[in-house]
Amino acid sequence: MPTLPWTAPHTPEHGVEVHVFASRFETRTLGGALKFFLRTPGVWRQVSRAPGAYGATLKAQPLRRTFWTLSAWESPEALKTFARSGPHAPTARGLAPLMRDAKFVTWTVRGDELPLDWSDAMRRLT
């Protein structure tokens, strides 16, 4: 299972509240999974430069048509700005019809808890 390692473009100050976002996507077809996989690098580059991004990682099981994301943000507004701009916005719109299922969860942690642990995110997404 390919996993993109935790990438941390910015580091929060010690003890600062961090907003966490996790998602799980399942595509309808293998072709949809391939499109998701091929569009990942552009969105990944966007995350690595996004204002307010404290880190992100992605897990992929393309043959099972399933992808998970886990990211940490300065604020919910920083996450919304990211999601509505750059490569993410058209990618999300273009892939939406190819999705069979999607789930999203958010919570907060302290900045010194980064990088995030996949086990907590997976528990929250099931």
PDB file of N, CA and C in Angstrom, residues 33-99:
ATOM      1  N   ALA A  33     -10.059   5.178  -9.730  1.00  0.00           N
ATOM      2  CA  ALA A  33      -8.912   5.117  -8.819  1.00  0.00           C
ATOM      3  C   ALA A  33      -7.641   5.587  -9.529  1.00  0.00           C
ATOM      4  N   LEU A  34      -7.485   5.205 -10.778  1.00  0.00           N
ATOM      5  CA  LEU A  34      -6.327   5.634 -11.548  1.00  0.00           C
ATOM      6  C   LEU A  34      -6.324   7.155 -11.711  1.00  0.00           C
ATOM      7  N   LYS A  35      -7.482   7.725 -12.018  1.00  0.00           N
ATOM      8  CA  LYS A  35      -7.574   9.191 -12.146  1.00  0.00           C
ATOM      9  C   LYS A  35      -7.231   9.867 -10.824  1.00  0.00           C
ATOM     10  N   PHE A  36      -7.746   9.339  -9.715  1.00  0.00           N
ATOM     11  CA  PHE A  36      -7.434   9.895  -8.393  1.00  0.00           C
ATOM     12  C   PHE A  36      -5.920   9.847  -8.177  1.00  0.00           C
ATOM     13  N   PHE A  37      -5.338   8.695  -8.428  1.00  0.00           N
ATOM     14  CA  PHE A  37      -3.903   8.493  -8.211  1.00  0.00           C
ATOM     15  C   PHE A  37      -3.068   9.435  -9.075  1.00  0.00           C
ATOM     16  N   LEU A  38      -3.453   9.609 -10.343  1.00  0.00           N
ATOM     17  CA  LEU A  38      -2.694  10.455 -11.264  1.00  0.00           C
ATOM     18  C   LEU A  38      -2.802  11.935 -10.922  1.00  0.00           C
ATOM     19  N   ARG A  39      -3.876  12.335 -10.268  1.00  0.00           N
ATOM     20  CA  ARG A  39      -4.046  13.746  -9.908  1.00  0.00           C
ATOM     21  C   ARG A  39      -3.456  14.085  -8.541  1.00  0.00           C
ATOM     22  N   THR A  40      -3.021  13.076  -7.823  1.00  0.00           N
ATOM     23  CA  THR A  40      -2.462  13.294  -6.481  1.00  0.00           C
ATOM     24  C   THR A  40      -1.217  14.186  -6.477  1.00  0.00           C
ATOM     25  N   PRO A  41      -0.252  14.029  -7.382  1.00  0.00           N
ATOM     26  CA  PRO A  41       0.963  14.850  -7.284  1.00  0.00           C
ATOM     27  C   PRO A  41       0.703  16.361  -7.308  1.00  0.00           C
ATOM     28  N   GLY A  42      -0.214  16.820  -8.128  1.00  0.00           N
ATOM     29  CA  GLY A  42      -0.504  18.256  -8.188  1.00  0.00           C
ATOM     30  C   GLY A  42      -1.091  18.780  -6.891  1.00  0.00           C
ATOM     31  N   VAL A  43      -1.996  18.017  -6.327  1.00  0.00           N
ATOM     32  CA  VAL A  43      -2.599  18.423  -5.050  1.00  0.00           C
ATOM     33  C   VAL A  43      -1.554  18.334  -3.945  1.00  0.00           C
ATOM     34  N   TRP A  44      -0.701  17.319  -3.992  1.00  0.00           N
ATOM     35  CA  TRP A  44       0.349  17.157  -2.979  1.00  0.00           C
ATOM     36  C   TRP A  44       1.301  18.357  -2.993  1.00  0.00           C
ATOM     37  N   ARG A  45       1.681  18.811  -4.185  1.00  0.00           N
ATOM     38  CA  ARG A  45       2.535  20.003  -4.281  1.00  0.00           C
ATOM     39  C   ARG A  45       1.823  21.216  -3.696  1.00  0.00           C
ATOM     40  N   GLN A  46       0.515  21.319  -3.947  1.00  0.00           N
ATOM     41  CA  GLN A  46      -0.247  22.431  -3.400  1.00  0.00           C
ATOM     42  C   GLN A  46      -0.227  22.412  -1.871  1.00  0.00           C
ATOM     43  N   VAL A  47      -0.422  21.248  -1.270  1.00  0.00           N
ATOM     44  CA  VAL A  47      -0.405  21.137   0.192  1.00  0.00           C
ATOM     45  C   VAL A  47       0.953  21.572   0.731  1.00  0.00           C
ATOM     46  N   SER A  48       2.022  21.183   0.059  1.00  0.00           N
ATOM     47  CA  SER A  48       3.361  21.479   0.564  1.00  0.00           C
ATOM     48  C   SER A  48       3.668  22.974   0.575  1.00  0.00           C
ATOM     49  N   ARG A  49       2.851  23.759  -0.135  1.00  0.00           N
ATOM     50  CA  ARG A  49       3.062  25.215  -0.176  1.00  0.00           C
ATOM     51  C   ARG A  49       1.888  25.994   0.403  1.00  0.00           C
ATOM     52  N   ALA A  50       0.875  25.302   0.900  1.00  0.00           N
ATOM     53  CA  ALA A  50      -0.357  25.973   1.335  1.00  0.00           C
ATOM     54  C   ALA A  50      -0.150  26.772   2.622  1.00  0.00           C
ATOM     55  N   PRO A  51      -0.578  28.029   2.628  1.00  0.00           N
ATOM     56  CA  PRO A  51      -0.536  28.798   3.872  1.00  0.00           C
ATOM     57  C   PRO A  51      -1.405  28.115   4.931  1.00  0.00           C
ATOM     58  N   GLY A  52      -0.872  27.999   6.121  1.00  0.00           N
ATOM     59  CA  GLY A  52      -1.632  27.398   7.216  1.00  0.00           C
ATOM     60  C   GLY A  52      -1.576  25.891   7.292  1.00  0.00           C
ATOM     61  N   ALA A  53      -0.870  25.240   6.370  1.00  0.00           N
ATOM     62  CA  ALA A  53      -0.744  23.777   6.410  1.00  0.00           C
ATOM     63  C   ALA A  53       0.396  23.396   7.348  1.00  0.00           C
ATOM     64  N   TYR A  54       0.103  22.527   8.308  1.00  0.00           N
ATOM     65  CA  TYR A  54       1.120  22.044   9.236  1.00  0.00           C
ATOM     66  C   TYR A  54       1.618  20.655   8.870  1.00  0.00           C
ATOM     67  N   GLY A  55       0.958  19.995   7.935  1.00  0.00           N
ATOM     68  CA  GLY A  55       1.426  18.691   7.506  1.00  0.00           C
ATOM     69  C   GLY A  55       0.329  17.875   6.873  1.00  0.00           C
ATOM     70  N   ALA A  56       0.745  16.864   6.104  1.00  0.00           N
ATOM     71  CA  ALA A  56      -0.221  15.997   5.430  1.00  0.00           C
ATOM     72  C   ALA A  56       0.445  14.687   5.044  1.00  0.00           C
ATOM     73  N   THR A  57      -0.391  13.682   4.898  1.00  0.00           N
ATOM     74  CA  THR A  57       0.036  12.376   4.423  1.00  0.00           C
ATOM     75  C   THR A  57      -1.143  11.737   3.684  1.00  0.00           C
ATOM     76  N   LEU A  58      -0.856  10.744   2.872  1.00  0.00           N
ATOM     77  CA  LEU A  58      -1.895  10.063   2.110  1.00  0.00           C
ATOM     78  C   LEU A  58      -1.574   8.576   2.066  1.00  0.00           C
ATOM     79  N   LYS A  59      -2.605   7.765   2.222  1.00  0.00           N
ATOM     80  CA  LYS A  59      -2.489   6.313   2.040  1.00  0.00           C
ATOM     81  C   LYS A  59      -3.332   5.950   0.825  1.00  0.00           C
ATOM     82  N   ALA A  60      -2.850   5.005   0.058  1.00  0.00           N
ATOM     83  CA  ALA A  60      -3.576   4.598  -1.138  1.00  0.00           C
ATOM     84  C   ALA A  60      -3.580   3.083  -1.293  1.00  0.00           C
ATOM     85  N   GLN A  61      -4.748   2.567  -1.615  1.00  0.00           N
ATOM     86  CA  GLN A  61      -4.898   1.180  -2.035  1.00  0.00           C
ATOM     87  C   GLN A  61      -5.629   1.224  -3.381  1.00  0.00           C
ATOM     88  N   PRO A  62      -4.913   1.620  -4.436  1.00  0.00           N
ATOM     89  CA  PRO A  62      -5.570   1.838  -5.723  1.00  0.00           C
ATOM     90  C   PRO A  62      -6.317   0.626  -6.262  1.00  0.00           C
ATOM     91  N   LEU A  63      -5.780  -0.582  -6.058  1.00  0.00           N
ATOM     92  CA  LEU A  63      -6.480  -1.766  -6.568  1.00  0.00           C
ATOM     93  C   LEU A  63      -7.768  -2.040  -5.788  1.00  0.00           C
ATOM     94  N   ARG A  64      -7.865  -1.513  -4.589  1.00  0.00           N
ATOM     95  CA  ARG A  64      -9.111  -1.604  -3.805  1.00  0.00           C
ATOM     96  C   ARG A  64      -9.948  -0.342  -3.980  1.00  0.00           C
ATOM     97  N   ARG A  65      -9.438   0.582  -4.800  1.00  0.00           N
ATOM     98  CA  ARG A  65     -10.128   1.836  -5.132  1.00  0.00           C
ATOM     99  C   ARG A  65     -10.343   2.728  -3.907  1.00  0.00           C
ATOM    100  N   THR A  66      -9.429   2.670  -2.928  1.00  0.00           N
ATOM    101  CA  THR A  66      -9.604   3.404  -1.682  1.00  0.00           C
ATOM    102  C   THR A  66      -8.382   4.261  -1.363  1.00  0.00           C
ATOM    103  N   PHE A  67      -8.649   5.486  -0.906  1.00  0.00           N
ATOM    104  CA  PHE A  67      -7.614   6.463  -0.574  1.00  0.00           C
ATOM    105  C   PHE A  67      -7.986   7.155   0.733  1.00  0.00           C
ATOM    106  N   TRP A  68      -6.971   7.465   1.530  1.00  0.00           N
ATOM    107  CA  TRP A  68      -7.179   8.190   2.785  1.00  0.00           C
ATOM    108  C   TRP A  68      -6.247   9.387   2.802  1.00  0.00           C
ATOM    109  N   THR A  69      -6.720  10.503   3.354  1.00  0.00           N
ATOM    110  CA  THR A  69      -5.857  11.658   3.567  1.00  0.00           C
ATOM    111  C   THR A  69      -5.887  12.022   5.043  1.00  0.00           C
ATOM    112  N   LEU A  70      -4.808  12.613   5.502  1.00  0.00           N
ATOM    113  CA  LEU A  70      -4.703  13.072   6.881  1.00  0.00           C
ATOM    114  C   LEU A  70      -3.870  14.340   6.858  1.00  0.00           C
ATOM    115  N   SER A  71      -4.422  15.429   7.372  1.00  0.00           N
ATOM    116  CA  SER A  71      -3.705  16.698   7.333  1.00  0.00           C
ATOM    117  C   SER A  71      -3.970  17.515   8.587  1.00  0.00           C
ATOM    118  N   ALA A  72      -3.059  18.454   8.847  1.00  0.00           N
ATOM    119  CA  ALA A  72      -3.155  19.333  10.008  1.00  0.00           C
ATOM    120  C   ALA A  72      -3.064  20.775   9.529  1.00  0.00           C
ATOM    121  N   TRP A  73      -3.905  21.636  10.117  1.00  0.00           N
ATOM    122  CA  TRP A  73      -4.055  23.008   9.637  1.00  0.00           C
ATOM    123  C   TRP A  73      -4.077  24.005  10.783  1.00  0.00           C
ATOM    124  N   GLU A  74      -3.660  25.198  10.472  1.00  0.00           N
ATOM    125  CA  GLU A  74      -3.668  26.305  11.420  1.00  0.00           C
ATOM    126  C   GLU A  74      -5.091  26.646  11.859  1.00  0.00           C
ATOM    127  N   SER A  75      -6.041  26.501  10.938  1.00  0.00           N
ATOM    128  CA  SER A  75      -7.436  26.851  11.230  1.00  0.00           C
ATOM    129  C   SER A  75      -8.351  26.187  10.213  1.00  0.00           C
ATOM    130  N   PRO A  76      -9.652  26.098  10.542  1.00  0.00           N
ATOM    131  CA  PRO A  76     -10.594  25.595   9.538  1.00  0.00           C
ATOM    132  C   PRO A  76     -10.606  26.474   8.288  1.00  0.00           C
ATOM    133  N   GLU A  77     -10.378  27.757   8.447  1.00  0.00           N
ATOM    134  CA  GLU A  77     -10.359  28.678   7.298  1.00  0.00           C
ATOM    135  C   GLU A  77      -9.183  28.368   6.366  1.00  0.00           C
ATOM    136  N   ALA A  78      -8.025  28.027   6.938  1.00  0.00           N
ATOM    137  CA  ALA A  78      -6.871  27.669   6.103  1.00  0.00           C
ATOM    138  C   ALA A  78      -7.173  26.428   5.272  1.00  0.00           C
ATOM    139  N   LEU A  79      -7.834  25.449   5.881  1.00  0.00           N
ATOM    140  CA  LEU A  79      -8.230  24.242   5.158  1.00  0.00           C
ATOM    141  C   LEU A  79      -9.222  24.579   4.045  1.00  0.00           C
ATOM    142  N   LYS A  80     -10.211  25.411   4.343  1.00  0.00           N
ATOM    143  CA  LYS A  80     -11.207  25.789   3.329  1.00  0.00           C
ATOM    144  C   LYS A  80     -10.554  26.525   2.175  1.00  0.00           C
ATOM    145  N   THR A  81      -9.619  27.425   2.473  1.00  0.00           N
ATOM    146  CA  THR A  81      -8.927  28.156   1.412  1.00  0.00           C
ATOM    147  C   THR A  81      -8.170  27.195   0.511  1.00  0.00           C
ATOM    148  N   PHE A  82      -7.467  26.240   1.110  1.00  0.00           N
ATOM    149  CA  PHE A  82      -6.760  25.219   0.335  1.00  0.00           C
ATOM    150  C   PHE A  82      -7.729  24.440  -0.558  1.00  0.00           C
ATOM    151  N   ALA A  83      -8.825  23.965   0.037  1.00  0.00           N
ATOM    152  CA  ALA A  83      -9.764  23.100  -0.688  1.00  0.00           C
ATOM    153  C   ALA A  83     -10.429  23.807  -1.860  1.00  0.00           C
ATOM    154  N   ARG A  84     -10.563  25.125  -1.756  1.00  0.00           N
ATOM    155  CA  ARG A  84     -11.279  25.896  -2.790  1.00  0.00           C
ATOM    156  C   ARG A  84     -10.345  26.555  -3.794  1.00  0.00           C
ATOM    157  N   SER A  85      -9.070  26.198  -3.788  1.00  0.00           N
ATOM    158  CA  SER A  85      -8.120  26.877  -4.669  1.00  0.00           C
ATOM    159  C   SER A  85      -7.151  25.884  -5.301  1.00  0.00           C
ATOM    160  N   GLY A  86      -6.245  26.427  -6.126  1.00  0.00           N
ATOM    161  CA  GLY A  86      -5.184  25.638  -6.731  1.00  0.00           C
ATOM    162  C   GLY A  86      -5.687  24.387  -7.419  1.00  0.00           C
ATOM    163  N   PRO A  87      -4.847  23.383  -7.528  1.00  0.00           N
ATOM    164  CA  PRO A  87      -5.239  22.137  -8.183  1.00  0.00           C
ATOM    165  C   PRO A  87      -6.347  21.371  -7.444  1.00  0.00           C
ATOM    166  N   HIS A  88      -6.458  21.564  -6.122  1.00  0.00           N
ATOM    167  CA  HIS A  88      -7.448  20.791  -5.368  1.00  0.00           C
ATOM    168  C   HIS A  88      -8.870  21.048  -5.849  1.00  0.00           C
ATOM    169  N   ALA A  89      -9.235  22.297  -6.056  1.00  0.00           N
ATOM    170  CA  ALA A  89     -10.630  22.624  -6.400  1.00  0.00           C
ATOM    171  C   ALA A  89     -11.103  21.913  -7.677  1.00  0.00           C
ATOM    172  N   PRO A  90     -10.404  22.065  -8.811  1.00  0.00           N
ATOM    173  CA  PRO A  90     -10.887  21.365 -10.012  1.00  0.00           C
ATOM    174  C   PRO A  90     -10.738  19.851  -9.913  1.00  0.00           C
ATOM    175  N   THR A  91      -9.742  19.388  -9.182  1.00  0.00           N
ATOM    176  CA  THR A  91      -9.565  17.940  -9.013  1.00  0.00           C
ATOM    177  C   THR A  91     -10.745  17.361  -8.247  1.00  0.00           C
ATOM    178  N   ALA A  92     -11.129  18.006  -7.161  1.00  0.00           N
ATOM    179  CA  ALA A  92     -12.265  17.527  -6.358  1.00  0.00           C
ATOM    180  C   ALA A  92     -13.553  17.528  -7.175  1.00  0.00           C
ATOM    181  N   ARG A  93     -13.780  18.605  -7.913  1.00  0.00           N
ATOM    182  CA  ARG A  93     -14.995  18.669  -8.749  1.00  0.00           C
ATOM    183  C   ARG A  93     -14.984  17.586  -9.825  1.00  0.00           C
ATOM    184  N   GLY A  94     -13.830  17.385 -10.450  1.00  0.00           N
ATOM    185  CA  GLY A  94     -13.729  16.395 -11.531  1.00  0.00           C
ATOM    186  C   GLY A  94     -13.853  14.960 -11.049  1.00  0.00           C
ATOM    187  N   LEU A  95     -13.381  14.697  -9.844  1.00  0.00           N
ATOM    188  CA  LEU A  95     -13.434  13.324  -9.325  1.00  0.00           C
ATOM    189  C   LEU A  95     -14.746  12.997  -8.618  1.00  0.00           C
ATOM    190  N   ALA A  96     -15.504  13.989  -8.204  1.00  0.00           N
ATOM    191  CA  ALA A  96     -16.740  13.747  -7.437  1.00  0.00           C
ATOM    192  C   ALA A  96     -17.672  12.727  -8.095  1.00  0.00           C
ATOM    193  N   PRO A  97     -17.918  12.804  -9.398  1.00  0.00           N
ATOM    194  CA  PRO A  97     -18.820  11.819 -10.009  1.00  0.00           C
ATOM    195  C   PRO A  97     -18.260  10.393 -10.023  1.00  0.00           C
ATOM    196  N   LEU A  98     -16.960  10.248  -9.806  1.00  0.00           N
ATOM    197  CA  LEU A  98     -16.323   8.935  -9.840  1.00  0.00           C
ATOM    198  C   LEU A  98     -16.321   8.253  -8.472  1.00  0.00           C
ATOM    199  N   MET A  99     -16.782   8.977  -7.446  1.00  0.00           N
ATOM    200  CA  MET A  99     -16.732   8.449  -6.085  1.00  0.00           C
ATOM    201  C   MET A  99     -17.936   7.583  -5.754  1.00  0.00           C
TER     202      MET A  99
END
